[in-house]
Amino acid sequence: MELCHQTSSVPTASKDKDRLTPLFIYADLMRFKRSFTEPVPKRREDGFAKTGIAAFHGRARFAGPTAVQVGEETLQGRYVVIAAGDTPADLEIPGAEHLTTSDQFLELNELPGRILFIGGGYIAFEFAHVAARAGSQVTILHRGPRPLGLFDPNLVDQLVEQTRELGIDVHLGTEAVEIEKSFAQLIVRTLASGETGTFQTQMVVHAAGRVPEIKDLNLDAAGIEWQNWGVRVNEFLQSVSIPAVYAAGDAAASGGPPLAPVASYEGPQTS
Ligand SMILES: Cc1cc2nc3c(=O)[nH]c(=O)nc-3n(C[C@H](O)[C@H](O)[C@H](O)COP(=O)(O)OP(=O)(O)OC[C@H]3O[C@@H](n4cnc5c(N)ncnc54)[C@H](O)[C@@H]3O)c2cc1C
């Protein structure tokens, strides 16, 4: 049996109810965001320079256990800290090239009328609430029975209820298996309890997990052990194979959740 979910913007009585009157203009929100995010890189770099930290621009990769290459330069450190963060996981489904990443989502100047999020983590829920309040019709697909796995189950149940009351269509136990582009539409094919379904939308956002951004660091050549959840470290965040190398934040398999306060706590202190 095939279920077809029309998240079409064509007004119908029930769908009108699913769409909130916009509480703000999304372009205004983005302008406000840029007013405080855009000055940050320069301010940070100026701050680094003042404390004697040299900044190099470019992708870094290991050229030896404590040697790092950036562009034409090779830097030799007594110690090296890997703090490369994470990147969207490869969903390995046909049509994955049609996905919008969370970084791209945060650079949009306007939102389409219909947006579908694959994944039920905090990125999906945060963005879904913003998009719904900006007037988009929003769907979340999550393959497990309960979203937001890291968080308190009672609070998650309340959040899911409130999210649905807001008009956001939350489908649990629903796995996206393919994305197809058809003119201006994106069609997401799903599997839920053995049944196939389709969702039509205008944008599909990848919110289905992130992985440490360490694959292009040449760690194997440097002898630095890693696993899918990051650089393997001991309780002091020290590489288990190269003691002069440390890892912190989302790139480290330290057991901490991939959240900003954890990365700040683990990061080297400069003051
Ligand atoms: C959309 C989104 C929303 C989030 N919301 C929250 C939230 O509400 N609360 C919360 O606590 N956390 C949130 N997080 C998680 C939080 O952003 C991360 O946990 C935190 O930024 C991790 O810090 P980090 O220093 O480990 O890595 P990052 O902040 O990711 O920094 C890593 C940097 O290294 C760079 N880099 C990677 N590889 C290389 C290389 N080879 N050479 C040179 N540079 C490289 C990257 O480009 C990046 O600039 C969110 C994340 C996302 C994606």
mmCIF file of C-alpha atoms and ligand atoms in Angstrom:
data_model
loop_
_atom_site.group_PDB
_atom_site.id
_atom_site.type_symbol
_atom_site.label_atom_id
_atom_site.label_comp_id
_atom_site.label_asym_id
_atom_site.label_seq_id
_atom_site.Cartn_x
_atom_site.Cartn_y
_atom_site.Cartn_z
ATOM 1 C CA MET A 1 0.000 0.000 0.000
ATOM 2 C CA GLU A 2 1.341 3.470 -0.814
ATOM 3 C CA LEU A 3 0.497 6.497 1.268
ATOM 4 C CA CYS A 4 0.775 9.882 -0.400
ATOM 5 C CA HIS A 5 1.269 12.891 1.862
ATOM 6 C CA GLN A 6 0.587 16.110 0.022
ATOM 7 C CA THR A 7 2.311 18.895 1.886
ATOM 8 C CA SER A 8 1.035 21.044 -0.981
ATOM 9 C CA SER A 9 0.587 24.760 -0.372
ATOM 10 C CA VAL A 10 -2.709 24.610 -2.295
ATOM 11 C CA PRO A 11 -5.040 25.846 0.439
ATOM 12 C CA THR A 12 -7.433 23.281 1.822
ATOM 13 C CA ALA A 13 -9.355 23.577 5.073
ATOM 14 C CA SER A 14 -7.067 21.235 7.039
ATOM 15 C CA LYS A 15 -3.814 22.433 5.482
ATOM 16 C CA ASP A 16 -4.651 26.070 6.188
ATOM 17 C CA LYS A 17 -4.829 25.117 9.833
ATOM 18 C CA ASP A 18 -1.302 23.628 9.548
ATOM 19 C CA ARG A 19 0.182 26.884 8.442
ATOM 20 C CA LEU A 20 0.763 29.596 11.017
ATOM 21 C CA THR A 21 0.320 33.253 10.314
ATOM 22 C CA PRO A 22 3.973 34.394 10.015
ATOM 23 C CA LEU A 23 5.242 35.893 13.255
ATOM 24 C CA PHE A 24 8.213 37.519 11.513
ATOM 25 C CA ILE A 25 9.797 38.001 8.091
ATOM 26 C CA TYR A 26 12.556 35.431 7.623
ATOM 27 C CA ALA A 27 14.785 37.889 5.685
ATOM 28 C CA ASP A 28 14.678 40.239 8.717
ATOM 29 C CA LEU A 29 15.741 37.389 10.993
ATOM 30 C CA MET A 30 18.674 36.561 8.687
ATOM 31 C CA ARG A 31 19.722 40.228 8.548
ATOM 32 C CA PHE A 32 19.675 40.325 12.347
ATOM 33 C CA LYS A 33 21.661 37.060 12.540
ATOM 34 C CA ARG A 34 24.345 38.345 10.163
ATOM 35 C CA SER A 35 24.682 41.569 12.172
ATOM 36 C CA PHE A 36 26.271 39.556 14.964
ATOM 37 C CA THR A 37 27.687 36.452 13.208
ATOM 38 C CA GLU A 38 29.584 38.172 10.379
ATOM 39 C CA PRO A 39 31.946 40.243 12.562
ATOM 40 C CA VAL A 40 32.902 37.152 14.628
ATOM 41 C CA PRO A 41 35.652 35.596 12.426
ATOM 42 C CA LYS A 42 37.604 38.884 12.184
ATOM 43 C CA ARG A 43 37.152 39.637 15.895
ATOM 44 C CA ARG A 44 38.300 36.123 16.782
ATOM 45 C CA GLU A 45 41.339 36.368 14.536
ATOM 46 C CA ASP A 46 42.283 39.789 15.951
ATOM 47 C CA GLY A 47 41.925 38.311 19.443
ATOM 48 C CA PHE A 48 44.134 35.358 18.474
ATOM 49 C CA ALA A 49 46.798 37.708 17.059
ATOM 50 C CA LYS A 50 46.813 39.700 20.327
ATOM 51 C CA THR A 51 47.506 36.543 22.334
ATOM 52 C CA GLY A 52 50.241 35.425 19.914
ATOM 53 C CA ILE A 53 48.224 32.812 18.001
ATOM 54 C CA ALA A 54 48.923 32.796 14.252
ATOM 55 C CA ALA A 55 45.954 31.939 12.016
ATOM 56 C CA PHE A 56 46.381 30.100 8.707
ATOM 57 C CA HIS A 57 43.544 29.842 6.190
ATOM 58 C CA GLY A 58 42.893 26.627 4.269
ATOM 59 C CA ARG A 59 42.186 22.918 4.751
ATOM 60 C CA ALA A 60 44.683 21.320 7.077
ATOM 61 C CA ARG A 61 45.940 17.731 6.765
ATOM 62 C CA PHE A 62 48.587 15.792 8.611
ATOM 63 C CA ALA A 63 51.971 15.436 6.916
ATOM 64 C CA GLY A 64 53.456 13.479 9.849
ATOM 65 C CA PRO A 65 52.504 12.673 13.474
ATOM 66 C CA THR A 66 52.882 16.343 14.560
ATOM 67 C CA ALA A 67 53.274 18.044 11.169
ATOM 68 C CA VAL A 68 50.299 19.747 9.547
ATOM 69 C CA GLN A 69 50.124 20.982 5.990
ATOM 70 C CA VAL A 70 47.984 24.016 5.057
ATOM 71 C CA GLY A 71 48.289 25.023 1.412
ATOM 72 C CA GLU A 72 51.994 25.373 0.636
ATOM 73 C CA GLU A 73 53.054 25.575 4.289
ATOM 74 C CA THR A 74 53.961 22.704 6.587
ATOM 75 C CA LEU A 75 53.753 23.521 10.284
ATOM 76 C CA GLN A 76 55.544 21.438 12.864
ATOM 77 C CA GLY A 77 54.042 21.456 16.369
ATOM 78 C CA ARG A 78 55.229 20.144 19.687
ATOM 79 C CA TYR A 79 51.574 19.308 20.240
ATOM 80 C CA VAL A 80 48.664 19.299 17.787
ATOM 81 C CA VAL A 81 44.998 19.706 18.749
ATOM 82 C CA ILE A 82 42.357 18.414 16.349
ATOM 83 C CA ALA A 83 39.188 20.510 16.661
ATOM 84 C CA ALA A 84 37.719 20.003 13.180
ATOM 85 C CA GLY A 85 34.072 19.723 14.264
ATOM 86 C CA ASP A 86 31.582 17.654 12.305
ATOM 87 C CA THR A 87 29.799 17.540 8.972
ATOM 88 C CA PRO A 88 26.472 16.079 7.739
ATOM 89 C CA ALA A 89 26.609 12.274 7.526
ATOM 90 C CA ASP A 90 26.295 10.735 4.075
ATOM 91 C CA LEU A 91 22.673 9.538 3.945
ATOM 92 C CA GLU A 92 23.480 7.089 1.133
ATOM 93 C CA ILE A 93 20.031 7.354 -0.455
ATOM 94 C CA PRO A 94 19.324 8.000 -4.131
ATOM 95 C CA GLY A 95 18.747 11.711 -4.702
ATOM 96 C CA ALA A 96 20.866 12.798 -1.700
ATOM 97 C CA GLU A 97 22.262 15.578 -3.925
ATOM 98 C CA HIS A 98 18.899 17.371 -3.551
ATOM 99 C CA LEU A 99 19.368 17.764 0.205
ATOM 100 C CA THR A 100 19.889 21.180 1.765
ATOM 101 C CA THR A 101 22.432 21.044 4.601
ATOM 102 C CA SER A 102 21.917 22.849 7.901
ATOM 103 C CA ASP A 103 24.741 25.270 6.978
ATOM 104 C CA GLN A 104 22.972 26.098 3.689
ATOM 105 C CA PHE A 105 19.646 26.457 5.522
ATOM 106 C CA LEU A 106 21.190 29.087 7.792
ATOM 107 C CA GLU A 107 22.239 31.139 4.738
ATOM 108 C CA LEU A 108 18.802 31.255 3.053
ATOM 109 C CA ASN A 109 17.306 34.691 2.564
ATOM 110 C CA GLU A 110 13.784 33.379 2.286
ATOM 111 C CA LEU A 111 12.079 30.102 3.058
ATOM 112 C CA PRO A 112 9.979 28.084 0.632
ATOM 113 C CA GLY A 113 6.310 27.491 1.472
ATOM 114 C CA ARG A 114 6.916 23.792 2.210
ATOM 115 C CA ILE A 115 9.935 22.288 3.949
ATOM 116 C CA LEU A 116 10.616 18.711 4.998
ATOM 117 C CA PHE A 117 13.292 17.743 7.525
ATOM 118 C CA ILE A 118 14.874 14.293 7.454
ATOM 119 C CA GLY A 119 15.938 13.442 10.991
ATOM 120 C CA GLY A 120 14.509 14.087 14.427
ATOM 121 C CA GLY A 121 17.387 15.639 16.351
ATOM 122 C CA TYR A 122 17.642 19.114 17.828
ATOM 123 C CA ILE A 123 18.651 20.669 14.494
ATOM 124 C CA ALA A 124 15.394 19.463 12.890
ATOM 125 C CA PHE A 125 13.260 20.615 15.819
ATOM 126 C CA GLU A 126 14.975 24.014 16.161
ATOM 127 C CA PHE A 127 14.746 24.790 12.448
ATOM 128 C CA ALA A 128 11.229 23.348 12.119
ATOM 129 C CA HIS A 129 9.907 25.649 14.836
ATOM 130 C CA VAL A 130 11.603 28.687 13.278
ATOM 131 C CA ALA A 131 10.323 27.794 9.782
ATOM 132 C CA ALA A 132 6.754 27.160 11.008
ATOM 133 C CA ARG A 133 6.707 30.502 12.833
ATOM 134 C CA ALA A 134 8.012 32.188 9.667
ATOM 135 C CA GLY A 135 4.938 30.803 7.847
ATOM 136 C CA SER A 136 6.255 27.645 6.129
ATOM 137 C CA GLN A 137 4.388 24.369 6.183
ATOM 138 C CA VAL A 138 6.761 21.920 7.871
ATOM 139 C CA THR A 139 7.154 18.148 8.003
ATOM 140 C CA ILE A 140 9.637 16.159 10.116
ATOM 141 C CA LEU A 141 10.466 12.522 9.282
ATOM 142 C CA HIS A 142 12.261 10.520 11.939
ATOM 143 C CA ARG A 143 13.037 6.834 11.489
ATOM 144 C CA GLY A 144 13.088 5.878 15.175
ATOM 145 C CA PRO A 145 10.084 5.679 17.517
ATOM 146 C CA ARG A 146 11.232 8.686 19.576
ATOM 147 C CA PRO A 147 13.069 11.795 18.363
ATOM 148 C CA LEU A 148 15.728 13.755 20.312
ATOM 149 C CA GLY A 149 17.327 10.582 21.669
ATOM 150 C CA LEU A 150 19.814 12.436 23.918
ATOM 151 C CA PHE A 151 17.127 14.269 25.844
ATOM 152 C CA ASP A 152 14.685 13.551 28.691
ATOM 153 C CA PRO A 153 11.873 11.303 27.292
ATOM 154 C CA ASN A 154 9.070 13.077 29.214
ATOM 155 C CA LEU A 155 10.151 16.481 27.953
ATOM 156 C CA VAL A 156 10.542 15.085 24.425
ATOM 157 C CA ASP A 157 6.971 13.734 24.492
ATOM 158 C CA GLN A 158 5.694 17.150 25.557
ATOM 159 C CA LEU A 159 7.749 18.851 22.850
ATOM 160 C CA VAL A 160 6.439 16.497 20.152
ATOM 161 C CA GLU A 161 2.872 17.199 21.271
ATOM 162 C CA GLN A 162 3.442 20.968 21.229
ATOM 163 C CA THR A 163 5.202 20.702 17.875
ATOM 164 C CA ARG A 164 2.209 18.926 16.365
ATOM 165 C CA GLU A 165 -0.167 21.458 17.936
ATOM 166 C CA LEU A 166 1.819 24.162 16.150
ATOM 167 C CA GLY A 167 0.906 22.451 12.856
ATOM 168 C CA ILE A 168 4.241 20.736 12.222
ATOM 169 C CA ASP A 169 3.636 17.294 10.733
ATOM 170 C CA VAL A 170 5.840 14.893 12.743
ATOM 171 C CA HIS A 171 6.146 11.335 11.360
ATOM 172 C CA LEU A 172 7.938 8.869 13.615
ATOM 173 C CA GLY A 173 9.111 5.407 12.536
ATOM 174 C CA THR A 174 9.394 6.806 9.019
ATOM 175 C CA GLU A 175 12.585 6.396 7.023
ATOM 176 C CA ALA A 176 13.361 8.483 3.927
ATOM 177 C CA VAL A 177 14.661 6.093 1.258
ATOM 178 C CA GLU A 178 14.801 8.251 -1.879
ATOM 179 C CA ILE A 179 14.492 11.846 -3.035
ATOM 180 C CA GLU A 180 13.389 12.613 -6.559
ATOM 181 C CA LYS A 181 13.215 16.003 -8.238
ATOM 182 C CA SER A 182 10.172 16.635 -10.380
ATOM 183 C CA PHE A 183 10.129 20.177 -11.797
ATOM 184 C CA ALA A 184 9.918 22.537 -8.797
ATOM 185 C CA GLN A 185 8.889 19.730 -6.452
ATOM 186 C CA LEU A 186 10.926 17.285 -4.444
ATOM 187 C CA ILE A 187 9.347 13.921 -3.820
ATOM 188 C CA VAL A 188 10.556 12.035 -0.769
ATOM 189 C CA ARG A 189 9.846 8.312 -0.751
ATOM 190 C CA THR A 190 9.561 6.662 2.645
ATOM 191 C CA LEU A 191 9.217 3.352 4.403
ATOM 192 C CA ALA A 192 7.175 3.112 7.612
ATOM 193 C CA SER A 193 6.305 -0.271 9.158
ATOM 194 C CA GLY A 194 6.905 -1.934 5.793
ATOM 195 C CA GLU A 195 4.630 0.481 3.925
ATOM 196 C CA THR A 196 5.887 2.888 1.298
ATOM 197 C CA GLY A 197 4.808 6.511 1.246
ATOM 198 C CA THR A 198 5.574 9.745 -0.584
ATOM 199 C CA PHE A 199 5.843 13.344 0.568
ATOM 200 C CA GLN A 200 5.876 16.282 -1.826
ATOM 201 C CA THR A 201 7.758 19.358 -0.764
ATOM 202 C CA GLN A 202 9.926 22.206 -2.041
ATOM 203 C CA MET A 203 12.990 21.751 0.161
ATOM 204 C CA VAL A 204 14.416 18.721 1.954
ATOM 205 C CA VAL A 205 16.764 19.572 4.819
ATOM 206 C CA HIS A 206 19.371 17.073 6.022
ATOM 207 C CA ALA A 207 18.986 16.924 9.794
ATOM 208 C CA ALA A 208 19.747 13.225 10.068
ATOM 209 C CA GLY A 209 22.986 13.288 11.938
ATOM 210 C CA ARG A 210 26.498 14.595 11.651
ATOM 211 C CA VAL A 211 29.859 12.826 11.742
ATOM 212 C CA PRO A 212 33.312 14.092 12.757
ATOM 213 C CA GLU A 213 34.935 16.010 9.893
ATOM 214 C CA ILE A 214 38.163 14.015 10.051
ATOM 215 C CA LYS A 215 38.138 11.916 6.884
ATOM 216 C CA ASP A 216 40.392 14.274 4.885
ATOM 217 C CA LEU A 217 42.890 14.906 7.717
ATOM 218 C CA ASN A 218 45.185 12.058 6.579
ATOM 219 C CA LEU A 219 45.059 10.591 10.110
ATOM 220 C CA ASP A 220 46.058 7.075 9.037
ATOM 221 C CA ALA A 221 49.300 8.296 7.449
ATOM 222 C CA ALA A 222 50.122 10.126 10.705
ATOM 223 C CA GLY A 223 49.327 7.031 12.797
ATOM 224 C CA ILE A 224 46.445 8.745 14.635
ATOM 225 C CA GLU A 225 43.740 6.242 15.528
ATOM 226 C CA TRP A 226 40.146 7.183 14.820
ATOM 227 C CA GLN A 227 36.714 5.619 14.618
ATOM 228 C CA ASN A 228 33.420 6.732 13.122
ATOM 229 C CA TRP A 229 32.673 8.862 16.215
ATOM 230 C CA GLY A 230 35.977 10.727 16.130
ATOM 231 C CA VAL A 231 39.644 10.663 17.035
ATOM 232 C CA ARG A 232 40.241 7.989 19.680
ATOM 233 C CA VAL A 233 41.327 9.727 22.878
ATOM 234 C CA ASN A 234 41.990 8.849 26.508
ATOM 235 C CA GLU A 235 40.464 10.628 29.550
ATOM 236 C CA PHE A 236 42.853 13.580 28.971
ATOM 237 C CA LEU A 237 41.646 13.997 25.358
ATOM 238 C CA GLN A 238 45.023 12.707 24.218
ATOM 239 C CA SER A 239 45.240 10.516 21.112
ATOM 240 C CA VAL A 240 45.572 6.882 22.182
ATOM 241 C CA SER A 241 48.211 6.286 19.499
ATOM 242 C CA ILE A 242 50.175 9.590 19.217
ATOM 243 C CA PRO A 243 50.529 11.218 22.696
ATOM 244 C CA ALA A 244 51.516 14.627 21.244
ATOM 245 C CA VAL A 245 48.143 14.859 19.497
ATOM 246 C CA TYR A 246 44.951 15.873 21.306
ATOM 247 C CA ALA A 247 41.369 16.122 20.054
ATOM 248 C CA ALA A 248 38.426 18.108 21.415
ATOM 249 C CA GLY A 249 34.834 18.964 20.607
ATOM 250 C CA ASP A 250 32.798 17.182 17.943
ATOM 251 C CA ALA A 251 35.919 15.696 16.285
ATOM 252 C CA ALA A 252 36.904 13.722 19.404
ATOM 253 C CA ALA A 253 35.435 10.380 20.413
ATOM 254 C CA SER A 254 35.429 11.573 24.025
ATOM 255 C CA GLY A 255 31.937 10.352 24.846
ATOM 256 C CA GLY A 256 30.545 13.884 25.255
ATOM 257 C CA PRO A 257 27.494 14.944 23.231
ATOM 258 C CA PRO A 258 28.168 17.102 20.144
ATOM 259 C CA LEU A 259 27.122 20.374 21.752
ATOM 260 C CA ALA A 260 28.793 23.797 21.901
ATOM 261 C CA PRO A 261 29.307 23.901 25.710
ATOM 262 C CA VAL A 262 31.038 20.499 25.564
ATOM 263 C CA ALA A 263 33.396 21.727 22.828
ATOM 264 C CA SER A 264 34.129 24.931 24.804
ATOM 265 C CA TYR A 265 34.799 22.920 27.956
ATOM 266 C CA GLU A 266 37.133 20.509 26.158
ATOM 267 C CA GLY A 267 38.896 23.183 24.097
ATOM 268 C CA PRO A 268 42.324 24.508 25.051
ATOM 269 C CA GLN A 269 42.037 27.587 27.267
ATOM 270 C CA THR A 270 43.925 30.645 25.974
ATOM 271 C CA SER A 271 43.276 33.013 28.866
HETATM 272 C C1 LIG B 1 22.706 23.625 12.657
HETATM 273 C C2 LIG B 1 23.351 23.389 13.989
HETATM 274 C C3 LIG B 1 22.738 23.836 15.142
HETATM 275 C C4 LIG B 1 23.343 23.625 16.380
HETATM 276 N N1 LIG B 1 22.702 24.081 17.495
HETATM 277 C C5 LIG B 1 23.294 23.906 18.704
HETATM 278 C C6 LIG B 1 22.680 24.380 19.889
HETATM 279 O O1 LIG B 1 21.586 24.963 19.860
HETATM 280 N N2 LIG B 1 23.316 24.206 21.080
HETATM 281 C C7 LIG B 1 24.528 23.560 21.133
HETATM 282 O O2 LIG B 1 25.095 23.446 22.235
HETATM 283 N N3 LIG B 1 25.134 23.091 20.043
HETATM 284 C C8 LIG B 1 24.550 23.233 18.816
HETATM 285 N N4 LIG B 1 25.167 22.756 17.698
HETATM 286 C C9 LIG B 1 26.412 21.979 17.849
HETATM 287 C C10 LIG B 1 27.618 22.901 17.989
HETATM 288 O O3 LIG B 1 27.637 23.825 16.906
HETATM 289 C C11 LIG B 1 28.871 22.043 17.952
HETATM 290 O O4 LIG B 1 28.795 21.054 18.978
HETATM 291 C C12 LIG B 1 30.124 22.879 18.201
HETATM 292 O O5 LIG B 1 30.231 23.921 17.245
HETATM 293 C C13 LIG B 1 31.363 21.978 18.098
HETATM 294 O O6 LIG B 1 32.500 22.786 18.217
HETATM 295 P P1 LIG B 1 33.879 22.317 17.604
HETATM 296 O O7 LIG B 1 34.856 23.373 17.982
HETATM 297 O O8 LIG B 1 34.158 20.910 17.952
HETATM 298 O O9 LIG B 1 33.655 22.334 16.018
HETATM 299 P P2 LIG B 1 33.139 23.467 15.022
HETATM 300 O O10 LIG B 1 32.478 24.575 15.750
HETATM 301 O O11 LIG B 1 32.348 22.734 13.987
HETATM 302 O O12 LIG B 1 34.472 24.054 14.402
HETATM 303 C C14 LIG B 1 35.307 23.259 13.576
HETATM 304 C C15 LIG B 1 35.942 24.151 12.539
HETATM 305 O O13 LIG B 1 37.025 23.442 11.914
HETATM 306 C C16 LIG B 1 36.976 23.650 10.520
HETATM 307 N N5 LIG B 1 37.635 22.505 9.855
HETATM 308 C C17 LIG B 1 37.180 21.247 9.686
HETATM 309 N N6 LIG B 1 38.073 20.489 9.056
HETATM 310 C C18 LIG B 1 39.125 21.293 8.800
HETATM 311 C C19 LIG B 1 40.380 21.113 8.151
HETATM 312 N N7 LIG B 1 40.740 19.932 7.631
HETATM 313 N N8 LIG B 1 41.229 22.164 8.059
HETATM 314 C C20 LIG B 1 40.894 23.364 8.590
HETATM 315 N N9 LIG B 1 39.721 23.618 9.226
HETATM 316 C C21 LIG B 1 38.852 22.584 9.314
HETATM 317 C C22 LIG B 1 35.500 23.723 10.207
HETATM 318 O O14 LIG B 1 35.276 24.367 8.988
HETATM 319 C C23 LIG B 1 34.996 24.538 11.414
HETATM 320 O O15 LIG B 1 35.112 25.906 11.163
HETATM 321 C C24 LIG B 1 24.585 22.954 16.446
HETATM 322 C C25 LIG B 1 25.201 22.491 15.278
HETATM 323 C C26 LIG B 1 24.597 22.698 14.065
HETATM 324 C C27 LIG B 1 25.276 22.183 12.799
#
